[in-house]
């Protein structure tokens, strides 16, 4: 890996971050808060939230088996996707490399930041194109985007292949593990200390069932997590989100995850037996990608039955494919009945 000195944008290296009123107060019992131009009238939300989310980070670090200094919390994964581009990539000069098809926000975030996105197609059966990814990189490639399990293909990539990229690529590897709780393998968080160029993204939107709260996580070596903290908006996680998460963190998500995995297996078998379905791709996520000869008509038939899925048939590499989220058993059955009755 290149040094952070070489990888980080000079203006970010030189940045003196905004210091909030709450940063400047360093402890001691305070009963009268006259430092932040807040309203004094207590309605439960008149005070700014903790800009560093210290209590949440402490608990998340314990939950995930990492150190507090390795945790960044963002306004959804969207913030954690945007920040590496802003930290590492000089607009109009640097580039990033990613697999394709994958989660669309990597490209959008790169384009917003005026950073060239180089997409490398997945191989047969959506295999990770390790050597082609490395070949797509040049001296201006700052980030390599991976998503495992990948959206929309659903497959997780072998750890040995991700490891090869982490060791061979000179810049930062952003590994999006939004769906890792549904996968058979544990992902890379337990190995964070092995790879100073690894940024793991996770989210509370999927297995935790908190998509409405907008809380994403990034995990990285302390110097990298520290860069996220410098560049983010000062109060990026609002009070309501922090309080909601604090209440939810002790919940056991295992029963819901187990049921979704069971339903995923049941739906994969049942859909594979439908005349309209040519292929059900293996999934380590909470959705299935299925290929059909008539994606638009099947999509419309599902809509007519009140069921919406994601039509991915116009995404390169996903021709003919619909992406179906695993819902409650009765919701899955409703979807299945329409697919079973559909004739292409
Ligand atoms: N990463 C991937 C791979 C996703 O598929 C999604 C949501 N579709 C996200 C991140 C977004 O997560 P969040 O709700 O945390 O922004």
CSV table of C-alpha atoms and ligand atoms in Angstrom, one decimal:
chain,number,residue,atom,x,y,z
A,1,UNK,CA,0.0,0.0,0.0
A,2,UNK,CA,1.1,3.6,-0.6
A,3,UNK,CA,1.4,5.7,2.5
A,4,UNK,CA,-1.6,7.7,3.7
A,5,UNK,CA,0.6,10.8,3.0
A,6,UNK,CA,0.6,9.8,-0.7
A,7,UNK,CA,-3.1,8.8,-0.8
A,8,UNK,CA,-4.9,11.5,1.0
A,9,UNK,CA,-5.8,14.7,-0.9
A,10,UNK,CA,-3.4,17.5,0.2
A,11,UNK,CA,-6.3,19.9,1.1
A,12,UNK,CA,-7.7,17.2,3.5
A,13,UNK,CA,-4.3,16.5,5.0
A,14,UNK,CA,-4.0,20.2,5.7
A,15,UNK,CA,-7.6,20.6,6.9
A,16,UNK,CA,-8.3,22.2,10.3
A,17,UNK,CA,-11.7,20.6,11.0
A,18,UNK,CA,-14.6,22.7,12.3
A,19,UNK,CA,-14.7,22.7,16.1
A,20,UNK,CA,-18.1,22.6,17.6
A,21,UNK,CA,-19.1,24.1,20.9
A,22,UNK,CA,-19.2,20.5,22.2
A,23,UNK,CA,-15.7,19.8,21.1
A,24,UNK,CA,-14.3,22.6,23.0
A,25,UNK,CA,-15.8,21.6,26.3
A,26,UNK,CA,-13.6,19.0,27.9
A,27,UNK,CA,-15.6,17.6,30.9
A,28,UNK,CA,-16.6,18.9,34.3
A,29,UNK,CA,-20.1,19.1,35.7
A,30,UNK,CA,-22.1,21.7,33.7
A,31,UNK,CA,-25.6,22.7,34.7
A,32,UNK,CA,-26.0,25.8,32.5
A,33,UNK,CA,-25.5,25.4,28.8
A,34,UNK,CA,-24.8,28.8,27.2
A,35,UNK,CA,-22.2,27.7,24.7
A,36,UNK,CA,-24.0,26.6,21.5
A,37,UNK,CA,-26.7,29.2,20.8
A,38,UNK,CA,-29.3,26.5,21.5
A,39,UNK,CA,-32.8,27.3,22.7
A,40,UNK,CA,-33.0,26.9,26.5
A,41,UNK,CA,-36.7,25.6,26.4
A,42,UNK,CA,-36.5,21.8,26.9
A,43,UNK,CA,-38.6,19.9,24.4
A,44,UNK,CA,-36.3,16.8,24.3
A,45,UNK,CA,-34.6,18.0,21.1
A,46,UNK,CA,-33.4,21.5,21.9
A,47,UNK,CA,-29.7,20.4,22.4
A,48,UNK,CA,-27.3,19.4,19.7
A,49,UNK,CA,-26.4,15.7,19.6
A,50,UNK,CA,-22.9,14.4,20.5
A,51,UNK,CA,-20.9,15.2,17.4
A,52,UNK,CA,-18.7,12.1,17.9
A,53,UNK,CA,-21.4,9.7,19.0
A,54,UNK,CA,-19.1,8.4,21.7
A,55,UNK,CA,-21.5,6.2,23.6
A,56,UNK,CA,-22.8,4.5,20.4
A,57,UNK,CA,-19.3,4.0,19.0
A,58,UNK,CA,-18.3,2.4,22.3
A,59,UNK,CA,-21.2,0.0,22.1
A,60,UNK,CA,-20.8,-0.7,18.4
A,61,UNK,CA,-17.1,-1.4,18.8
A,62,UNK,CA,-17.8,-3.9,21.5
A,63,UNK,CA,-20.5,-5.5,19.4
A,64,UNK,CA,-18.3,-5.8,16.3
A,65,UNK,CA,-15.1,-6.7,18.1
A,66,UNK,CA,-13.1,-3.6,17.0
A,67,UNK,CA,-11.7,-0.6,18.7
A,68,UNK,CA,-13.8,2.6,19.2
A,69,UNK,CA,-11.2,4.6,17.1
A,70,UNK,CA,-11.9,2.3,14.1
A,71,UNK,CA,-15.6,3.2,13.9
A,72,UNK,CA,-17.3,5.9,11.8
A,73,UNK,CA,-21.0,6.4,11.9
A,74,UNK,CA,-22.7,8.0,8.9
A,75,UNK,CA,-26.0,9.2,7.7
A,76,UNK,CA,-26.7,5.9,6.0
A,77,UNK,CA,-24.0,4.1,4.0
A,78,UNK,CA,-24.4,7.0,1.5
A,79,UNK,CA,-22.3,9.2,3.7
A,80,UNK,CA,-19.7,6.5,4.2
A,81,UNK,CA,-19.6,6.0,0.4
A,82,UNK,CA,-19.2,9.7,-0.3
A,83,UNK,CA,-16.5,10.4,2.2
A,84,UNK,CA,-13.7,8.2,0.8
A,85,UNK,CA,-14.1,10.0,-2.5
A,86,UNK,CA,-13.8,13.4,-0.8
A,87,UNK,CA,-10.9,12.3,1.4
A,88,UNK,CA,-8.7,10.5,-1.2
A,89,UNK,CA,-9.7,11.5,-4.7
A,90,UNK,CA,-8.6,14.8,-6.4
A,91,UNK,CA,-11.6,15.7,-8.7
A,92,UNK,CA,-10.8,15.6,-12.4
A,93,UNK,CA,-7.5,13.8,-11.8
A,94,UNK,CA,-7.9,10.6,-9.7
A,95,UNK,CA,-10.0,7.6,-10.6
A,96,UNK,CA,-11.6,4.7,-8.8
A,97,UNK,CA,-12.2,1.1,-9.9
A,98,UNK,CA,-15.2,-1.1,-9.2
A,99,UNK,CA,-16.9,-4.3,-10.2
A,100,UNK,CA,-20.0,-4.2,-12.4
A,101,UNK,CA,-22.8,-4.8,-11.9
A,102,UNK,CA,-22.8,-3.5,-8.3
A,103,UNK,CA,-24.5,-1.0,-6.1
A,104,UNK,CA,-25.3,2.1,-8.1
A,105,UNK,CA,-24.3,4.7,-5.5
A,106,UNK,CA,-20.6,4.1,-6.0
A,107,UNK,CA,-20.8,5.5,-9.5
A,108,UNK,CA,-23.2,8.3,-8.6
A,109,UNK,CA,-21.0,9.4,-5.7
A,110,UNK,CA,-17.9,9.3,-8.0
A,111,UNK,CA,-19.7,11.4,-10.6
A,112,UNK,CA,-20.8,13.9,-8.0
A,113,UNK,CA,-17.2,14.3,-6.9
A,114,UNK,CA,-16.0,14.5,-10.6
A,115,UNK,CA,-13.9,11.3,-10.1
A,116,UNK,CA,-13.6,8.9,-13.0
A,117,UNK,CA,-15.3,5.5,-12.3
A,118,UNK,CA,-13.8,2.5,-14.1
A,119,UNK,CA,-16.1,-0.5,-14.0
A,120,UNK,CA,-14.8,-4.0,-14.6
A,121,UNK,CA,-17.4,-6.6,-15.5
A,122,UNK,CA,-17.8,-9.6,-13.2
A,123,UNK,CA,-16.9,-13.0,-14.7
A,124,UNK,CA,-19.0,-16.0,-15.4
A,125,UNK,CA,-21.5,-16.6,-12.7
A,126,UNK,CA,-20.6,-13.2,-11.3
A,127,UNK,CA,-17.1,-14.2,-10.3
A,128,UNK,CA,-14.7,-11.6,-9.0
A,129,UNK,CA,-12.4,-10.5,-11.9
A,130,UNK,CA,-9.3,-10.2,-9.7
A,131,UNK,CA,-6.6,-9.7,-12.3
A,132,UNK,CA,-8.8,-7.5,-14.5
A,133,UNK,CA,-9.5,-5.2,-11.5
A,134,UNK,CA,-5.8,-4.9,-10.9
A,135,UNK,CA,-5.1,-4.3,-14.6
A,136,UNK,CA,-7.7,-1.4,-14.6
A,137,UNK,CA,-5.8,0.5,-11.9
A,138,UNK,CA,-3.1,3.1,-12.6
A,139,UNK,CA,-1.1,5.5,-10.5
A,140,UNK,CA,-4.1,7.7,-10.1
A,141,UNK,CA,-6.4,5.0,-8.8
A,142,UNK,CA,-7.2,5.8,-5.2
A,143,UNK,CA,-10.0,3.4,-4.4
A,144,UNK,CA,-11.1,0.0,-5.3
A,145,UNK,CA,-14.8,-0.6,-4.6
A,146,UNK,CA,-16.0,-4.1,-3.7
A,147,UNK,CA,-19.3,-5.3,-2.5
A,148,UNK,CA,-19.7,-8.7,-0.9
A,149,UNK,CA,-22.3,-10.1,-0.8
A,150,UNK,CA,-22.8,-8.1,-4.0
A,151,UNK,CA,-25.9,-6.1,-4.9
A,152,UNK,CA,-27.7,-7.0,-7.2
A,153,UNK,CA,-26.0,-10.4,-7.9
A,154,UNK,CA,-26.3,-11.6,-4.3
A,155,UNK,CA,-23.1,-13.6,-4.2
A,156,UNK,CA,-20.3,-13.2,-1.7
A,157,UNK,CA,-16.8,-13.4,-3.1
A,158,UNK,CA,-14.2,-15.8,-1.8
A,159,UNK,CA,-12.1,-14.3,1.1
A,160,UNK,CA,-8.9,-15.4,-0.6
A,161,UNK,CA,-9.7,-13.3,-3.7
A,162,UNK,CA,-10.6,-10.2,-1.7
A,163,UNK,CA,-7.4,-10.7,0.3
A,164,UNK,CA,-5.3,-10.9,-2.9
A,165,UNK,CA,-6.8,-7.5,-3.9
A,166,UNK,CA,-6.1,-6.0,-0.5
A,167,UNK,CA,-2.5,-7.1,-0.7
A,168,UNK,CA,-1.9,-6.2,-4.4
A,169,UNK,CA,-3.7,-2.9,-4.7
A,170,UNK,CA,-1.7,0.2,-3.6
A,171,UNK,CA,-4.7,2.3,-2.7
A,172,UNK,CA,-7.7,1.9,-0.4
A,173,UNK,CA,-10.1,-1.0,-0.8
A,174,UNK,CA,-13.7,-0.1,0.2
A,175,UNK,CA,-15.5,-3.4,1.0
A,176,UNK,CA,-19.2,-2.9,1.3
A,177,UNK,CA,-20.6,-5.6,3.6
A,178,UNK,CA,-24.2,-4.2,3.8
A,179,UNK,CA,-25.5,-7.8,3.5
A,180,UNK,CA,-22.9,-9.7,5.5
A,181,UNK,CA,-25.2,-10.7,8.3
A,182,UNK,CA,-27.1,-12.9,5.8
A,183,UNK,CA,-23.9,-14.6,4.5
A,184,UNK,CA,-22.3,-17.9,5.4
A,185,UNK,CA,-18.9,-16.4,6.0
A,186,UNK,CA,-18.0,-13.7,8.6
A,187,UNK,CA,-16.6,-11.0,6.3
A,188,UNK,CA,-13.4,-9.0,6.9
A,189,UNK,CA,-14.2,-7.1,10.1
A,190,UNK,CA,-12.4,-9.7,12.3
A,191,UNK,CA,-9.3,-9.1,10.1
A,192,UNK,CA,-9.4,-5.3,10.1
A,193,UNK,CA,-6.0,-5.0,11.8
A,194,UNK,CA,-4.3,-7.0,9.1
A,195,UNK,CA,-5.1,-4.5,6.3
A,196,UNK,CA,-4.3,-0.8,6.8
A,197,UNK,CA,-5.8,-0.1,3.4
A,198,UNK,CA,-9.2,-1.7,4.2
A,199,UNK,CA,-12.4,0.3,4.7
A,200,UNK,CA,-15.4,-2.0,5.6
A,201,UNK,CA,-18.9,-0.6,5.2
A,202,UNK,CA,-21.8,-2.0,7.0
A,203,UNK,CA,-25.3,-0.7,7.8
A,204,UNK,CA,-28.2,-0.8,10.2
A,205,UNK,CA,-30.6,-0.8,7.2
A,206,UNK,CA,-30.7,-4.5,6.4
A,207,UNK,CA,-30.4,-7.2,9.1
A,208,UNK,CA,-31.1,-4.7,11.9
A,209,UNK,CA,-34.3,-3.5,10.2
A,210,UNK,CA,-33.5,0.2,10.7
A,211,UNK,CA,-33.5,1.6,7.2
A,212,UNK,CA,-35.7,4.5,8.3
A,213,UNK,CA,-33.1,5.6,10.9
A,214,UNK,CA,-30.4,6.2,8.3
A,215,UNK,CA,-27.3,4.8,10.0
A,216,UNK,CA,-24.3,3.4,8.2
A,217,UNK,CA,-21.0,2.3,9.5
A,218,UNK,CA,-17.4,2.4,8.2
A,219,UNK,CA,-14.6,0.5,9.9
A,220,UNK,CA,-11.0,1.2,9.2
A,221,UNK,CA,-7.6,1.6,10.8
A,222,UNK,CA,-7.6,4.5,13.3
A,223,UNK,CA,-5.7,7.0,11.0
A,224,UNK,CA,-8.3,6.4,8.2
A,225,UNK,CA,-11.3,6.5,10.6
A,226,UNK,CA,-9.8,9.7,11.9
A,227,UNK,CA,-10.0,11.2,8.4
A,228,UNK,CA,-13.7,10.4,8.1
A,229,UNK,CA,-14.3,12.1,11.5
A,230,UNK,CA,-12.5,15.3,10.2
A,231,UNK,CA,-14.4,15.5,7.0
A,232,UNK,CA,-17.9,14.7,8.0
A,233,UNK,CA,-20.6,17.2,8.9
A,234,UNK,CA,-20.2,18.2,12.5
A,235,UNK,CA,-23.5,16.8,13.8
A,236,UNK,CA,-24.0,14.1,11.1
A,237,UNK,CA,-26.1,11.8,13.3
A,238,UNK,CA,-29.2,13.5,14.7
A,239,UNK,CA,-30.5,13.0,18.3
A,240,UNK,CA,-33.5,10.9,17.2
A,241,UNK,CA,-31.2,8.5,15.3
A,242,UNK,CA,-28.7,8.2,18.1
A,243,UNK,CA,-31.5,7.6,20.7
A,244,UNK,CA,-33.3,5.1,18.5
A,245,UNK,CA,-30.1,3.1,17.9
A,246,UNK,CA,-29.1,3.2,21.6
A,247,UNK,CA,-32.5,1.6,22.3
A,248,UNK,CA,-32.1,-1.0,19.6
A,249,UNK,CA,-28.5,-2.1,20.0
A,250,UNK,CA,-29.2,-4.8,22.6
A,251,UNK,CA,-31.8,-6.5,20.5
A,252,UNK,CA,-31.0,-9.9,19.2
A,253,UNK,CA,-31.2,-9.8,15.4
A,254,UNK,CA,-30.4,-13.5,15.0
A,255,UNK,CA,-34.1,-14.8,14.8
A,256,UNK,CA,-35.0,-12.4,12.0
A,257,UNK,CA,-31.8,-13.1,10.1
A,258,UNK,CA,-32.4,-16.9,10.5
A,259,UNK,CA,-35.9,-16.6,9.2
A,260,UNK,CA,-34.9,-14.6,6.2
A,261,UNK,CA,-32.2,-17.1,5.4
A,262,UNK,CA,-34.7,-20.0,5.7
A,263,UNK,CA,-37.2,-18.1,3.5
A,264,UNK,CA,-34.4,-17.4,1.0
A,265,UNK,CA,-33.7,-21.1,0.7
A,266,UNK,CA,-37.4,-21.9,0.4
A,267,UNK,CA,-38.0,-19.2,-2.3
A,268,UNK,CA,-34.9,-20.2,-4.2
A,269,UNK,CA,-36.1,-23.8,-4.5
A,270,UNK,CA,-39.7,-22.8,-5.3
A,271,UNK,CA,-38.7,-20.2,-7.9
A,272,UNK,CA,-36.3,-22.6,-9.6
A,273,UNK,CA,-39.3,-24.9,-10.2
A,274,UNK,CA,-41.4,-22.2,-11.9
A,275,UNK,CA,-41.7,-22.4,-15.7
A,276,UNK,CA,-41.0,-18.7,-16.1
A,277,UNK,CA,-37.7,-18.8,-14.2
A,278,UNK,CA,-34.6,-19.8,-16.1
A,279,UNK,CA,-32.1,-19.3,-13.3
A,280,UNK,CA,-32.1,-18.5,-9.6
A,281,UNK,CA,-28.6,-17.2,-8.7
A,282,UNK,CA,-27.1,-18.3,-5.4
A,283,UNK,CA,-27.5,-15.6,-2.7
A,284,UNK,CA,-25.7,-14.7,0.5
A,285,UNK,CA,-28.0,-11.7,0.9
A,286,UNK,CA,-31.6,-10.9,1.8
A,287,UNK,CA,-32.7,-11.0,-1.8
A,288,UNK,CA,-32.6,-13.3,-4.8
A,289,UNK,CA,-31.6,-12.5,-8.4
A,290,UNK,CA,-33.7,-14.5,-10.9
A,291,UNK,CA,-33.4,-14.6,-14.7
A,292,UNK,CA,-36.5,-15.0,-16.9
A,293,UNK,CA,-37.2,-14.7,-20.6
A,294,UNK,CA,-39.8,-12.0,-20.1
A,295,UNK,CA,-38.6,-9.7,-17.3
A,296,UNK,CA,-40.8,-6.7,-18.1
A,297,UNK,CA,-44.0,-8.8,-18.4
A,298,UNK,CA,-43.3,-10.7,-15.2
A,299,UNK,CA,-42.5,-7.4,-13.5
A,300,UNK,CA,-45.9,-6.0,-14.7
A,301,UNK,CA,-47.7,-9.2,-13.6
A,302,UNK,CA,-46.3,-8.9,-10.1
A,303,UNK,CA,-47.3,-5.2,-10.0
A,304,UNK,CA,-50.8,-6.2,-11.1
A,305,UNK,CA,-50.8,-8.6,-8.1
A,306,UNK,CA,-49.7,-5.7,-5.8
A,307,UNK,CA,-46.1,-7.0,-5.5
A,308,UNK,CA,-43.2,-4.8,-6.4
A,309,UNK,CA,-39.7,-6.2,-7.1
A,310,UNK,CA,-36.7,-4.6,-8.7
A,311,UNK,CA,-36.4,-4.9,-12.4
A,312,UNK,CA,-32.7,-5.1,-13.1
A,313,UNK,CA,-33.0,-6.3,-16.7
A,314,UNK,CA,-31.6,-3.1,-18.1
A,315,UNK,CA,-28.4,-3.3,-16.0
A,316,UNK,CA,-25.5,-4.6,-18.0
A,317,UNK,CA,-24.6,-8.1,-16.8
A,318,UNK,CA,-28.1,-8.6,-15.4
A,319,UNK,CA,-30.1,-8.9,-18.6
A,320,UNK,CA,-33.4,-10.7,-18.0
A,321,UNK,CA,-33.1,-10.4,-14.3
A,322,UNK,CA,-35.4,-9.3,-11.5
A,323,UNK,CA,-34.2,-8.8,-7.9
A,324,UNK,CA,-36.6,-10.0,-5.3
A,325,UNK,CA,-36.2,-9.1,-1.7
A,326,UNK,CA,-37.1,-11.8,0.9
A,327,UNK,CA,-40.1,-10.6,2.9
A,328,UNK,CA,-42.4,-12.2,5.4
A,329,UNK,CA,-43.4,-15.8,4.6
A,330,UNK,CA,-46.9,-14.7,3.5
A,331,UNK,CA,-45.5,-11.9,1.3
A,332,UNK,CA,-43.1,-14.4,-0.3
A,333,UNK,CA,-46.0,-16.8,-1.0
A,334,UNK,CA,-48.0,-13.9,-2.6
A,335,UNK,CA,-45.0,-13.2,-4.9
A,336,UNK,CA,-44.5,-16.9,-5.6
A,337,UNK,CA,-48.1,-17.5,-6.6
A,338,UNK,CA,-47.8,-14.9,-9.4
A,339,UNK,CA,-44.5,-16.3,-10.6
A,340,UNK,CA,-45.8,-19.8,-10.6
A,341,UNK,CA,-48.9,-18.8,-12.6
A,342,UNK,CA,-46.9,-16.7,-15.1
A,343,UNK,CA,-46.3,-18.1,-18.6
A,344,UNK,CA,-43.5,-16.5,-20.6
B,1,LIG,N1,-24.7,-0.8,0.2
B,1,LIG,C1,-25.3,-1.7,-0.5
B,1,LIG,C2,-24.6,-2.7,-1.2
B,1,LIG,C3,-26.7,-1.6,-0.7
B,1,LIG,O1,-27.4,-2.4,-1.4
B,1,LIG,C4,-27.4,-0.5,0.0
B,1,LIG,C5,-28.9,-0.3,-0.1
B,1,LIG,N2,-29.6,-0.8,-1.2
B,1,LIG,C6,-26.7,0.3,0.8
B,1,LIG,C7,-25.3,0.2,0.9
B,1,LIG,C8,-27.4,1.5,1.4
B,1,LIG,O2,-27.4,1.4,2.8
B,1,LIG,P1,-27.9,2.6,3.7
B,1,LIG,O3,-29.3,2.4,3.9
B,1,LIG,O4,-27.1,2.4,4.9
B,1,LIG,O5,-27.6,3.9,3.0
